[in-house]
Amino acid sequence: QVQLVESGGGLVQAGGSLRLSCAISGSIFSINAMGWYRQAPGKQRELVARIISGGSTNYADFVKGRFTISRDNAKNTVYLQMNSLEPEDTAVYYCNAVQGYRVYWGQGTQVTVSS
């Protein structure tokens, strides 16, 4: 089992920044990928950014150049640095981990961007 706990969400004005953190615990060996997803009211959950075990990253087109995903293996933590936030970025952000055929989710953290 893998446990994921997100933190760092909040209310920010458009143009501002936030850094989300995802603390990973449990049986964290052989995690293939970690990612951040988001879900806005009335919309489907969508991929924001992902980091693969080798270190390569993928980003959704709507965040390229604004968001950066990174990880600190010593702290077992994955981060999402979000800059130039827009009201359209308002959503619950979820941390995700893939371990073989298992997929784990955190409880989510709310990000609200005011105009």
mmCIF file of C-alpha atoms in Angstrom:
data_model
loop_
_atom_site.group_PDB
_atom_site.id
_atom_site.type_symbol
_atom_site.label_atom_id
_atom_site.label_comp_id
_atom_site.label_asym_id
_atom_site.label_seq_id
_atom_site.Cartn_x
_atom_site.Cartn_y
_atom_site.Cartn_z
ATOM 1 C CA GLN A 1 0.000 0.000 0.000
ATOM 2 C CA VAL A 2 1.050 3.536 -0.767
ATOM 3 C CA GLN A 3 -0.285 6.597 1.021
ATOM 4 C CA LEU A 4 -0.287 10.033 -0.574
ATOM 5 C CA VAL A 5 -0.953 13.241 1.319
ATOM 6 C CA GLU A 6 -1.215 16.524 -0.539
ATOM 7 C CA SER A 7 -0.716 19.971 0.926
ATOM 8 C CA GLY A 8 -0.119 23.520 -0.221
ATOM 9 C CA GLY A 9 -3.432 24.426 -1.778
ATOM 10 C CA GLY A 10 -5.229 27.659 -1.030
ATOM 11 C CA LEU A 11 -6.620 30.882 -2.376
ATOM 12 C CA VAL A 12 -4.434 33.041 -4.596
ATOM 13 C CA GLN A 13 -4.992 35.954 -6.941
ATOM 14 C CA ALA A 14 -4.558 35.580 -10.674
ATOM 15 C CA GLY A 15 -0.911 35.818 -11.585
ATOM 16 C CA GLY A 16 0.186 34.412 -8.250
ATOM 17 C CA SER A 17 2.002 31.212 -7.360
ATOM 18 C CA LEU A 18 1.490 28.166 -5.196
ATOM 19 C CA ARG A 19 3.571 25.075 -4.530
ATOM 20 C CA LEU A 20 1.781 21.811 -3.907
ATOM 21 C CA SER A 21 3.471 18.980 -2.071
ATOM 22 C CA CYS A 22 2.681 15.277 -2.083
ATOM 23 C CA ALA A 23 4.211 13.225 0.699
ATOM 24 C CA ILE A 24 4.527 9.541 -0.131
ATOM 25 C CA SER A 25 4.679 6.770 2.454
ATOM 26 C CA GLY A 26 4.209 3.028 2.708
ATOM 27 C CA SER A 27 5.532 0.476 0.223
ATOM 28 C CA ILE A 28 7.037 2.966 -2.173
ATOM 29 C CA PHE A 29 9.378 0.606 -3.999
ATOM 30 C CA SER A 30 8.878 0.220 -7.747
ATOM 31 C CA ILE A 31 6.719 3.307 -8.175
ATOM 32 C CA ASN A 32 6.713 3.792 -11.929
ATOM 33 C CA ALA A 33 5.340 7.301 -12.096
ATOM 34 C CA MET A 34 3.989 10.120 -9.972
ATOM 35 C CA GLY A 35 1.635 12.753 -11.200
ATOM 36 C CA TRP A 36 -0.681 15.610 -10.456
ATOM 37 C CA TYR A 37 -4.236 15.648 -11.726
ATOM 38 C CA ARG A 38 -6.987 18.175 -11.226
ATOM 39 C CA GLN A 39 -10.752 18.201 -11.275
ATOM 40 C CA ALA A 40 -12.838 21.327 -11.599
ATOM 41 C CA PRO A 41 -16.555 21.343 -10.712
ATOM 42 C CA GLY A 42 -18.579 19.636 -13.404
ATOM 43 C CA LYS A 43 -15.502 18.497 -15.300
ATOM 44 C CA GLN A 44 -13.566 15.264 -15.590
ATOM 45 C CA ARG A 45 -10.314 14.724 -13.774
ATOM 46 C CA GLU A 46 -7.404 15.596 -16.049
ATOM 47 C CA LEU A 47 -3.664 15.133 -16.050
ATOM 48 C CA VAL A 48 -1.643 18.221 -15.143
ATOM 49 C CA ALA A 49 1.899 16.869 -14.984
ATOM 50 C CA ARG A 50 3.684 13.574 -14.524
ATOM 51 C CA ILE A 51 7.203 12.474 -13.649
ATOM 52 C CA ILE A 52 8.398 9.023 -14.616
ATOM 53 C CA SER A 53 10.784 6.924 -12.520
ATOM 54 C CA GLY A 54 13.714 7.785 -14.807
ATOM 55 C CA GLY A 55 13.071 11.484 -14.272
ATOM 56 C CA SER A 56 11.379 12.449 -17.512
ATOM 57 C CA THR A 57 8.346 14.690 -17.257
ATOM 58 C CA ASN A 58 5.127 15.280 -19.170
ATOM 59 C CA TYR A 59 2.860 18.294 -18.975
ATOM 60 C CA ALA A 60 -0.608 19.111 -20.172
ATOM 61 C CA ASP A 61 -0.567 21.749 -22.873
ATOM 62 C CA PHE A 62 -2.523 24.159 -20.714
ATOM 63 C CA VAL A 63 0.230 24.364 -18.075
ATOM 64 C CA LYS A 64 3.404 24.219 -20.117
ATOM 65 C CA GLY A 65 5.779 26.973 -19.133
ATOM 66 C CA ARG A 66 3.781 27.798 -15.994
ATOM 67 C CA PHE A 67 3.922 24.644 -13.851
ATOM 68 C CA THR A 68 6.888 22.490 -12.910
ATOM 69 C CA ILE A 69 6.784 19.018 -11.391
ATOM 70 C CA SER A 70 9.741 17.808 -9.362
ATOM 71 C CA ARG A 71 10.591 15.242 -6.742
ATOM 72 C CA ASP A 72 12.840 14.967 -3.727
ATOM 73 C CA ASN A 73 13.691 11.302 -3.271
ATOM 74 C CA ALA A 74 15.296 11.919 0.103
ATOM 75 C CA LYS A 75 12.037 13.395 1.406
ATOM 76 C CA ASN A 76 9.748 11.060 -0.562
ATOM 77 C CA THR A 77 7.915 14.101 -1.793
ATOM 78 C CA VAL A 78 6.700 15.272 -5.180
ATOM 79 C CA TYR A 79 6.069 18.947 -5.817
ATOM 80 C CA LEU A 80 4.062 20.978 -8.272
ATOM 81 C CA GLN A 81 5.244 24.556 -8.578
ATOM 82 C CA MET A 82 2.461 26.615 -10.118
ATOM 83 C CA ASN A 83 3.216 30.085 -11.435
ATOM 84 C CA SER A 84 1.143 32.612 -13.367
ATOM 85 C CA LEU A 85 -2.029 31.060 -12.033
ATOM 86 C CA GLU A 86 -5.267 31.767 -13.832
ATOM 87 C CA PRO A 87 -8.885 31.518 -12.630
ATOM 88 C CA GLU A 88 -9.227 28.533 -14.995
ATOM 89 C CA ASP A 89 -6.710 26.679 -12.819
ATOM 90 C CA THR A 90 -9.243 26.552 -9.983
ATOM 91 C CA ALA A 91 -9.782 22.898 -9.109
ATOM 92 C CA VAL A 92 -9.083 20.172 -6.607
ATOM 93 C CA TYR A 93 -5.572 18.907 -7.282
ATOM 94 C CA TYR A 94 -4.820 15.239 -6.682
ATOM 95 C CA CYS A 95 -1.530 13.447 -6.342
ATOM 96 C CA ASN A 96 -1.276 10.110 -8.132
ATOM 97 C CA ALA A 97 1.159 7.208 -7.986
ATOM 98 C CA VAL A 98 1.426 4.207 -10.288
ATOM 99 C CA GLN A 99 3.033 1.053 -8.933
ATOM 100 C CA GLY A 100 2.819 -1.764 -11.410
ATOM 101 C CA TYR A 101 -0.873 -2.258 -12.050
ATOM 102 C CA ARG A 102 -1.885 -0.374 -8.895
ATOM 103 C CA VAL A 103 -2.903 3.269 -8.946
ATOM 104 C CA TYR A 104 -3.060 5.341 -5.779
ATOM 105 C CA TRP A 105 -4.647 8.725 -5.153
ATOM 106 C CA GLY A 106 -4.350 11.326 -2.465
ATOM 107 C CA GLN A 107 -7.330 13.041 -0.909
ATOM 108 C CA GLY A 108 -6.872 16.213 -2.940
ATOM 109 C CA THR A 109 -6.113 19.819 -2.127
ATOM 110 C CA GLN A 110 -8.236 22.765 -3.231
ATOM 111 C CA VAL A 111 -6.672 25.494 -5.356
ATOM 112 C CA THR A 112 -8.765 28.594 -5.931
ATOM 113 C CA VAL A 113 -7.563 31.414 -8.168
ATOM 114 C CA SER A 114 -9.468 34.675 -7.953
ATOM 115 C CA SER A 115 -9.633 37.147 -10.814
#
